[in-house]
Amino acid sequence: MTDTVKFWFDPSCPWAWMTSRWVDEVASQRDLDVTWNVMSLAVLNEDNDVSEEYAAFFPRALRYTRLVQAAQELHGQATVKALYDALGTRIHPGGNTNADEVIPAALAEVGLPASFAAWADSEHYDPEMRASHFDGMRRVGQDVGTPVIAVNDVAFFGPVLSPTPRGEAATKLWDGVVAVAAYPGFFEMKRTRTVGPIFD
């Protein structure tokens, strides 16, 4: 039986990146039909009082989100995933915070022209980007972040993972998370993070 999975991510979020690698690992062992969708930490926090340091991160994050949404609109799902992988590899394990370096390199990797970078600074697909964002949020509420996952229409935030589980550990965790999330009265499980993202 194929499980239908929808995954919402902000390309800039290291925790979404970690969880996306887990979904990839599970998909290599299970029959998952995964759709990759953008959400935006900038949109999520546009009416919130956040620190200056956090707010300064949003313009760069929004460029990546707009770029991926343009890829969705113009080239479809296969390019969304490839571009997310190319961006995320540079942003997260690569540690590159310079979008003007990350974007051209990622575009070249996935075979898109350098001129496609203009979409990172365009508001043209903002309505579609915001619709994608709020599609994810309406499933889980506004008091969470990225990632959001829906498995056969059972949606939840997270999980927040570090390091990414591999092999049997990945599928065992998947089964447990999906089972817990499927209970209608389940709302929250959390403990304090003791490590940051541990990249492969």
Tab-separated table of C-alpha atoms in Angstrom:
chain	number	residue	atom	x	y	z
A	1	MET	CA	0.000	0.000	0.000
A	2	THR	CA	1.334	3.404	-0.960
A	3	ASP	CA	1.244	6.085	1.736
A	4	THR	CA	0.549	9.600	0.488
A	5	VAL	CA	2.922	12.038	2.164
A	6	LYS	CA	2.948	15.819	1.936
A	7	PHE	CA	5.956	17.635	3.350
A	8	TRP	CA	6.079	21.408	3.958
A	9	PHE	CA	9.491	23.012	4.385
A	10	ASP	CA	11.274	26.320	4.503
A	11	PRO	CA	14.570	25.719	2.661
A	12	SER	CA	16.427	27.761	5.294
A	13	CYS	CA	15.341	25.705	8.303
A	14	PRO	CA	18.000	23.208	9.450
A	15	TRP	CA	15.432	21.188	11.412
A	16	ALA	CA	13.207	20.796	8.358
A	17	TRP	CA	16.316	19.676	6.476
A	18	MET	CA	17.062	17.000	9.067
A	19	THR	CA	13.488	15.714	8.936
A	20	SER	CA	13.455	15.740	5.132
A	21	ARG	CA	16.498	13.458	5.127
A	22	TRP	CA	14.564	11.098	7.405
A	23	VAL	CA	11.621	11.071	4.985
A	24	ASP	CA	14.056	10.296	2.165
A	25	GLU	CA	15.464	7.435	4.210
A	26	VAL	CA	12.017	6.015	4.914
A	27	ALA	CA	11.022	6.433	1.249
A	28	SER	CA	14.013	4.317	0.255
A	29	GLN	CA	12.536	1.450	2.288
A	30	ARG	CA	8.784	2.004	2.083
A	31	ASP	CA	6.277	2.813	-0.644
A	32	LEU	CA	5.747	6.549	-0.130
A	33	ASP	CA	4.341	9.035	-2.621
A	34	VAL	CA	5.900	12.281	-1.349
A	35	THR	CA	4.875	15.756	-2.456
A	36	TRP	CA	7.239	18.578	-1.457
A	37	ASN	CA	5.670	21.944	-0.636
A	38	VAL	CA	7.090	25.241	0.554
A	39	MET	CA	6.150	27.066	3.686
A	40	SER	CA	7.752	30.279	4.894
A	41	LEU	CA	9.124	31.201	8.292
A	42	ALA	CA	8.940	34.835	7.140
A	43	VAL	CA	5.208	34.537	6.462
A	44	LEU	CA	4.663	32.547	9.657
A	45	ASN	CA	6.237	35.321	11.725
A	46	GLU	CA	5.106	38.385	9.776
A	47	ASP	CA	2.735	39.461	12.584
A	48	ASN	CA	4.874	38.196	15.464
A	49	ASP	CA	7.246	40.120	17.702
A	50	VAL	CA	10.593	38.424	17.060
A	51	SER	CA	14.172	39.370	17.857
A	52	GLU	CA	16.083	41.614	15.470
A	53	GLU	CA	18.535	38.780	14.867
A	54	TYR	CA	15.757	36.386	13.842
A	55	ALA	CA	13.997	39.022	11.721
A	56	ALA	CA	17.248	39.729	9.860
A	57	PHE	CA	17.235	36.120	8.657
A	58	PHE	CA	13.842	36.365	6.932
A	59	PRO	CA	14.776	38.266	3.739
A	60	ARG	CA	17.362	35.617	2.811
A	61	ALA	CA	14.969	32.798	3.731
A	62	LEU	CA	12.231	34.363	1.625
A	63	ARG	CA	14.505	34.399	-1.433
A	64	TYR	CA	14.977	30.637	-1.206
A	65	THR	CA	11.256	30.024	-0.668
A	66	ARG	CA	10.305	32.177	-3.654
A	67	LEU	CA	12.856	30.395	-5.807
A	68	VAL	CA	11.493	26.958	-4.949
A	69	GLN	CA	7.905	28.085	-5.477
A	70	ALA	CA	8.849	29.357	-8.937
A	71	ALA	CA	10.381	25.948	-9.654
A	72	GLN	CA	7.098	24.339	-8.624
A	73	GLU	CA	5.046	26.602	-10.862
A	74	LEU	CA	7.302	26.420	-13.908
A	75	HIS	CA	8.862	22.940	-13.727
A	76	GLY	CA	6.896	20.788	-11.274
A	77	GLN	CA	7.586	18.459	-8.371
A	78	ALA	CA	10.726	16.759	-9.625
A	79	THR	CA	12.487	20.101	-9.830
A	80	VAL	CA	11.180	21.194	-6.424
A	81	LYS	CA	12.824	18.240	-4.710
A	82	ALA	CA	16.035	18.503	-6.716
A	83	LEU	CA	16.316	22.228	-6.005
A	84	TYR	CA	15.564	21.762	-2.305
A	85	ASP	CA	18.300	19.133	-2.124
A	86	ALA	CA	20.773	21.366	-3.963
A	87	LEU	CA	19.996	24.443	-1.870
A	88	GLY	CA	19.834	22.572	1.425
A	89	THR	CA	23.125	20.753	0.911
A	90	ARG	CA	24.864	24.100	0.556
A	91	ILE	CA	22.920	25.933	3.268
A	92	HIS	CA	22.952	23.278	5.986
A	93	PRO	CA	25.839	20.781	5.905
A	94	GLY	CA	27.699	23.220	3.630
A	95	GLY	CA	27.181	26.108	6.053
A	96	ASN	CA	26.974	28.746	3.313
A	97	THR	CA	24.955	31.801	4.402
A	98	ASN	CA	25.559	33.764	1.185
A	99	ALA	CA	22.453	33.383	-0.979
A	100	ASP	CA	24.233	34.996	-3.922
A	101	GLU	CA	26.619	32.032	-3.908
A	102	VAL	CA	24.153	29.326	-2.942
A	103	ILE	CA	21.491	30.111	-5.535
A	104	PRO	CA	23.617	30.055	-8.721
A	105	ALA	CA	25.426	26.891	-7.631
A	106	ALA	CA	22.149	25.125	-6.810
A	107	LEU	CA	20.566	26.172	-10.106
A	108	ALA	CA	23.562	24.893	-12.045
A	109	GLU	CA	23.383	21.562	-10.210
A	110	VAL	CA	19.759	20.977	-11.182
A	111	GLY	CA	20.169	22.225	-14.736
A	112	LEU	CA	18.249	25.478	-14.481
A	113	PRO	CA	19.630	28.591	-16.198
A	114	ALA	CA	21.398	31.264	-14.195
A	115	SER	CA	18.610	33.679	-15.159
A	116	PHE	CA	16.190	31.611	-13.031
A	117	ALA	CA	17.770	33.283	-9.985
A	118	ALA	CA	15.634	36.352	-10.695
A	119	TRP	CA	12.642	34.477	-9.256
A	120	ALA	CA	14.277	34.631	-5.803
A	121	ASP	CA	13.632	38.383	-5.770
A	122	SER	CA	10.229	38.343	-7.467
A	123	GLU	CA	6.842	38.554	-5.756
A	124	HIS	CA	5.150	37.062	-8.831
A	125	TYR	CA	4.436	33.685	-7.247
A	126	ASP	CA	3.880	34.978	-3.720
A	127	PRO	CA	0.131	34.166	-3.853
A	128	GLU	CA	0.937	30.540	-4.666
A	129	MET	CA	3.717	30.462	-2.062
A	130	ARG	CA	1.385	31.841	0.614
A	131	ALA	CA	-1.362	29.408	-0.406
A	132	SER	CA	1.080	26.518	-0.003
A	133	HIS	CA	2.203	27.867	3.371
A	134	PHE	CA	-1.330	28.234	4.718
A	135	ASP	CA	-2.371	24.854	3.346
A	136	GLY	CA	0.212	23.323	5.663
A	137	MET	CA	-0.636	25.571	8.594
A	138	ARG	CA	-4.386	24.976	8.476
A	139	ARG	CA	-3.714	21.279	9.066
A	140	VAL	CA	-1.745	21.766	12.280
A	141	GLY	CA	-2.494	25.271	13.618
A	142	GLN	CA	-0.453	28.434	13.854
A	143	ASP	CA	1.667	27.683	16.940
A	144	VAL	CA	4.171	25.438	15.157
A	145	GLY	CA	6.897	25.887	12.567
A	146	THR	CA	8.545	23.848	9.862
A	147	PRO	CA	8.423	21.058	8.863
A	148	VAL	CA	4.800	19.980	8.639
A	149	ILE	CA	4.065	16.461	7.423
A	150	ALA	CA	0.741	14.960	6.379
A	151	VAL	CA	0.594	11.173	6.015
A	152	ASN	CA	-2.642	10.023	4.387
A	153	ASP	CA	-4.127	13.353	5.583
A	154	VAL	CA	-3.018	12.940	9.215
A	155	ALA	CA	-0.872	16.031	9.748
A	156	PHE	CA	1.654	16.994	12.410
A	157	PHE	CA	4.576	19.323	13.033
A	158	GLY	CA	8.041	17.809	13.038
A	159	PRO	CA	9.413	15.583	14.295
A	160	VAL	CA	12.542	17.502	15.276
A	161	LEU	CA	15.438	15.076	14.849
A	162	SER	CA	19.200	15.069	15.229
A	163	PRO	CA	20.935	13.157	13.818
A	164	THR	CA	18.770	11.746	11.033
A	165	PRO	CA	17.909	8.104	11.809
A	166	ARG	CA	18.958	5.566	9.196
A	167	GLY	CA	18.020	2.010	8.299
A	168	GLU	CA	15.612	0.158	10.550
A	169	ALA	CA	15.704	2.984	13.107
A	170	ALA	CA	14.190	5.325	10.508
A	171	THR	CA	11.236	3.085	9.712
A	172	LYS	CA	10.588	2.204	13.361
A	173	LEU	CA	10.428	5.898	14.194
A	174	TRP	CA	8.183	6.527	11.181
A	175	ASP	CA	5.709	3.871	12.295
A	176	GLY	CA	5.665	5.259	15.821
A	177	VAL	CA	5.230	8.883	14.816
A	178	VAL	CA	2.473	8.115	12.326
A	179	ALA	CA	0.670	5.917	14.868
A	180	VAL	CA	0.802	8.596	17.570
A	181	ALA	CA	-0.273	11.367	15.188
A	182	ALA	CA	-3.238	9.308	13.970
A	183	TYR	CA	-4.864	9.376	17.414
A	184	PRO	CA	-7.354	12.280	17.245
A	185	GLY	CA	-6.772	13.323	20.851
A	186	PHE	CA	-2.994	13.494	20.621
A	187	PHE	CA	-1.583	17.021	20.532
A	188	GLU	CA	1.937	17.362	21.827
A	189	MET	CA	5.102	15.537	22.860
A	190	LYS	CA	8.274	17.490	23.501
A	191	ARG	CA	11.572	17.610	25.353
A	192	THR	CA	14.371	20.155	25.447
A	193	ARG	CA	16.876	19.913	22.597
A	194	THR	CA	20.292	18.915	23.853
A	195	VAL	CA	22.068	18.995	20.474
A	196	GLY	CA	21.905	21.060	17.326
A	197	PRO	CA	21.488	19.626	13.849
A	198	ILE	CA	24.045	16.843	13.335
A	199	PHE	CA	24.522	16.551	9.588
A	200	ASP	CA	25.710	13.381	7.871
